[in-house]
Amino acid sequence: MGIKFFEDRKYFKLDARDTSYIIAIVDDEKFLGHVYFGKRIPDEPLDIESLLRINEYPYVPSKNNRERMSFHDSFPTEYSTHGLGDFRESCLVVKDSNGNSVCGITYCSHKIYKGKPTLKGLPATFGDENSCTTLEIICSDKVLNLEVTLIYTVFENLDVITRSVRIKNNSDNDVTLEKALSACVDFDGIDYDIISLNGSWARERRIQRVPVSFGKRSVESIRGISSHQSNPFIALVDKNANEDYGNVYGFNFVYSGNFIAVVEGCQFETTRVVMGIHPANFEWTLAPGEEFIAPEVVMVYSDSGIGKMTRTFHDLYRNHLIRGKYRDRKRPVLINSWEATYFDFDTEKLLSIAREAAKLGIEMLVMDDGWFGNRNDDNSSLGDWYVNEKKIKGGLKYLVDEVNKLGLEFGIWFEPEMISPDSDLYRAHPNWCIHVPNRTPVLCRNQYVLDLTNDEVVEYVYSRLRDILSSANITYVKWDMNRQLSDVGSSFMPKEKQGEIMHRYVLAVYKLLDRLTTEFPHILIEGCAGGGGRFDPGILYYCPQIWCSDNTDAIERLAIQHGTAMVYPLSTIGAHVSDCPNHIVGRTTPFETRGYVALAGTFGYELDVTRISEDDRKLIPEQIEMYHKYNDLIRTGDYYRIANYEDNHLYDCWSVVAKDKSEVLVTYIQVLQRPNSRSRRIKLKGLDENALYRDTETNRLYSGSALMYAGLNITGLHGDFKGKLIHLVKEK
Ligand code: GLA
């Protein structure tokens, strides 16, 4: 059993594989205190009072009520509430029917059970009775008559604890949640660094590491999507933690909209971490009897560095988040029309690409933006999801059938959440977009966002998707979302509920994705948002892969994919070989190198295969063979970061080791050639020390320990942007 309650001492102990997490009930009033989160420790003996420091000044209210406020302001609380004297970052702010925002919760009861509950309407990790145990601690604010249930699930074979919160109004009056975060952890000390993933369009998820200091630092999005700028992930790490050493605590929010993570260095040298839905533009009214569920936070602990945290997230998401037919399967090698033709295509052009692609071994054609309404550039027609038969001559079914006859599957692009002002849909329903009365909404890419809080709008969108997807043999959808939310207002929601729009919007996207995956389980959906603007675990619950960035340059992708893979498995990272000079950065890199980098993702092509050079074209069948040879390993193996060119400015290296350590694929990219240099030695990781490994190209034998501790010399590369794969297989 991964969760125990020690009745006499009043504490809960949650044990994952190498992790313990301890919560105690304190004093006559039953405050809930956070005792410990970290490397697994024995059940007993444990000096809970000392660890919580309640045996020292200011003690607990029953012993020193005159300093009750100091108690609230220093006690490591399990879930912080606003208004009673804990002046650190709070998780829960509730406005009552008098207009006051004061709340304090104490323990009432608890339940421990096998398995993991689902969260109604929300994506979440899942696990069965053999892998998970759940604790629900029911707390209440007795003045407000508010029930607050803290939900924890332990994945006993991984170092994972998930959290969410259910808040129920048991009073006779409405109350309004002004902030309802999902997790709070108080750490002892402030000697930590914070790792986050920050960026922008075309340069998503660069790794940033900064120290914790007194005061607050936040990682957040108020853009309506999890965003290009900040990912809903932070890690708190020991100051001296590196890839392979030190305590690391990762937090990832299973949500695709506004979020906040705050790390606060507090007065008594403790660090508070909170995470949840951003309180900006958020208000949620609970009528008597109603409840609200705060989305899930995944907490991963690693006792041996950042790399182990990464591998735990990868294992969790591959086995306990991603679903559907493609979860454990190779994805078809696709060719996407976007960088090949942009809007300039018709049936014949697409078929000419498909014919050539089929000869080379490509397995799917994806028709990107431009096939519907009057869409010949990005100024119109979003919402008019009717095939443009001037371009798709003969109709969609004809095109798909012809592509299928060539032996290729067919995929299609949608941007379901959007509406162009220049569209039949907007002309018919100008109030269907998110907007505020008397204010012209701000344009972005010349488009508005549909008001998905309105069921009629959702029904329209779904029926258009369903009609198109049922009209031909379509087996892949790229679900795009190309702008952020502004002018947040709805003409369908009453005044008191306007603060709910941002969250209701995200819930509606989930509902749409849920319907789509239920009705079309055979369709592979790739998430997308102007490249990687919504790359989060919420989307991964519905889409096994997400387009990682509009930047397809192999060198830029090293950093983007390196940051993305900090949390998300390689199998989820949409990556294509595109043409050069690269359309975003103008850089020319060898075709081989583009292939090696795309291999560390879903792998596909995004170029006009009828127009590239003969030399490049000839490499495609070889690359596809390489994909088929290595994809099982890349999709399922353990990922190790070996070198990062953002740090060393010269080269990049990573490896994927099979779970049973029977083989390893090392990718080495020489970003810049260094003059007057010798071969570079790299030290591999995660191998079987006592085994022998054979290089499948040279046939040379190495011992696992020599590869890890003495290293392997990389030779034979000359020039910038050159790459190399090294495949080593364990001798039987
Ligand atoms: C976004 C996507 C691209 C492409 C275009 C089409 O930018 O990220 O891959 O689909 O939209 O408009």
Coordinates of N, CA and C and ligand atoms in Angstrom, one line a residue, residues 201 338 343 368-369 375 378 413 415 445 478 480 482 528-531 547 550 606, ligand 1:
W201 N 7.3 32.4 -30.1 CA 7.0 31.7 -31.4 C 8.3 31.3 -32.1
W338 N 2.5 22.1 -45.8 CA 2.6 23.5 -45.4 C 3.9 24.1 -46.0
F343 N -0.3 28.0 -49.3 CA -1.7 27.9 -49.7 C -1.9 27.5 -51.2
D368 N -2.4 20.5 -45.4 CA -2.4 21.5 -44.3 C -3.4 22.6 -44.7
D369 N -3.2 23.8 -44.1 CA -4.1 24.9 -44.3 C -4.4 25.3 -45.8
R375 N -10.1 30.1 -48.8 CA -8.8 30.4 -48.1 C -7.6 30.2 -49.1
D378 N -3.8 33.7 -45.3 CA -4.3 33.5 -43.9 C -5.3 34.7 -43.5
W413 N -5.8 19.3 -42.1 CA -5.6 20.4 -41.1 C -6.9 21.0 -40.8
E415 N -8.5 24.3 -38.0 CA -8.3 25.2 -36.9 C -9.7 25.5 -36.2
R445 N -3.5 37.5 -36.5 CA -3.5 36.7 -37.8 C -4.8 36.9 -38.5
K478 N -4.6 17.4 -38.0 CA -3.7 18.4 -37.3 C -4.6 19.4 -36.8
D480 N -5.1 22.7 -35.1 CA -4.2 23.9 -34.9 C -5.0 25.0 -34.1
N482 N -4.2 29.2 -33.7 CA -3.2 30.2 -34.1 C -3.3 31.5 -33.4
C528 N -1.5 21.3 -32.1 CA -0.6 22.4 -32.7 C -1.2 23.7 -32.3
A529 N -0.3 24.7 -32.1 CA -0.8 26.1 -31.8 C 0.2 27.0 -32.3
G530 N 0.1 27.4 -33.6 CA 1.2 28.3 -34.1 C 2.5 27.7 -33.8
G531 N 2.7 26.4 -34.2 CA 3.9 25.7 -33.7 C 3.6 25.1 -32.4
W547 N 2.7 19.3 -32.6 CA 3.7 20.0 -33.5 C 4.5 20.9 -32.6
D550 N 7.1 25.9 -35.3 CA 7.1 26.2 -36.7 C 8.5 26.3 -37.2
E606 N 8.4 17.9 -44.6 CA 7.6 19.1 -44.9 C 8.3 19.9 -45.9
Ligands
GLA1 C1 0.4 27.2 -37.9 C2 1.1 25.8 -37.8 C3 1.7 25.5 -39.1 C4 0.7 25.6 -40.3 C5 0.0 26.9 -40.3 C6 -1.1 27.0 -41.3 O1 1.4 28.2 -38.0 O2 2.0 25.8 -36.8 O3 2.4 24.3 -39.1 O4 -0.2 24.6 -40.1 O5 -0.5 27.3 -39.0 O6 -1.7 28.2 -41.3

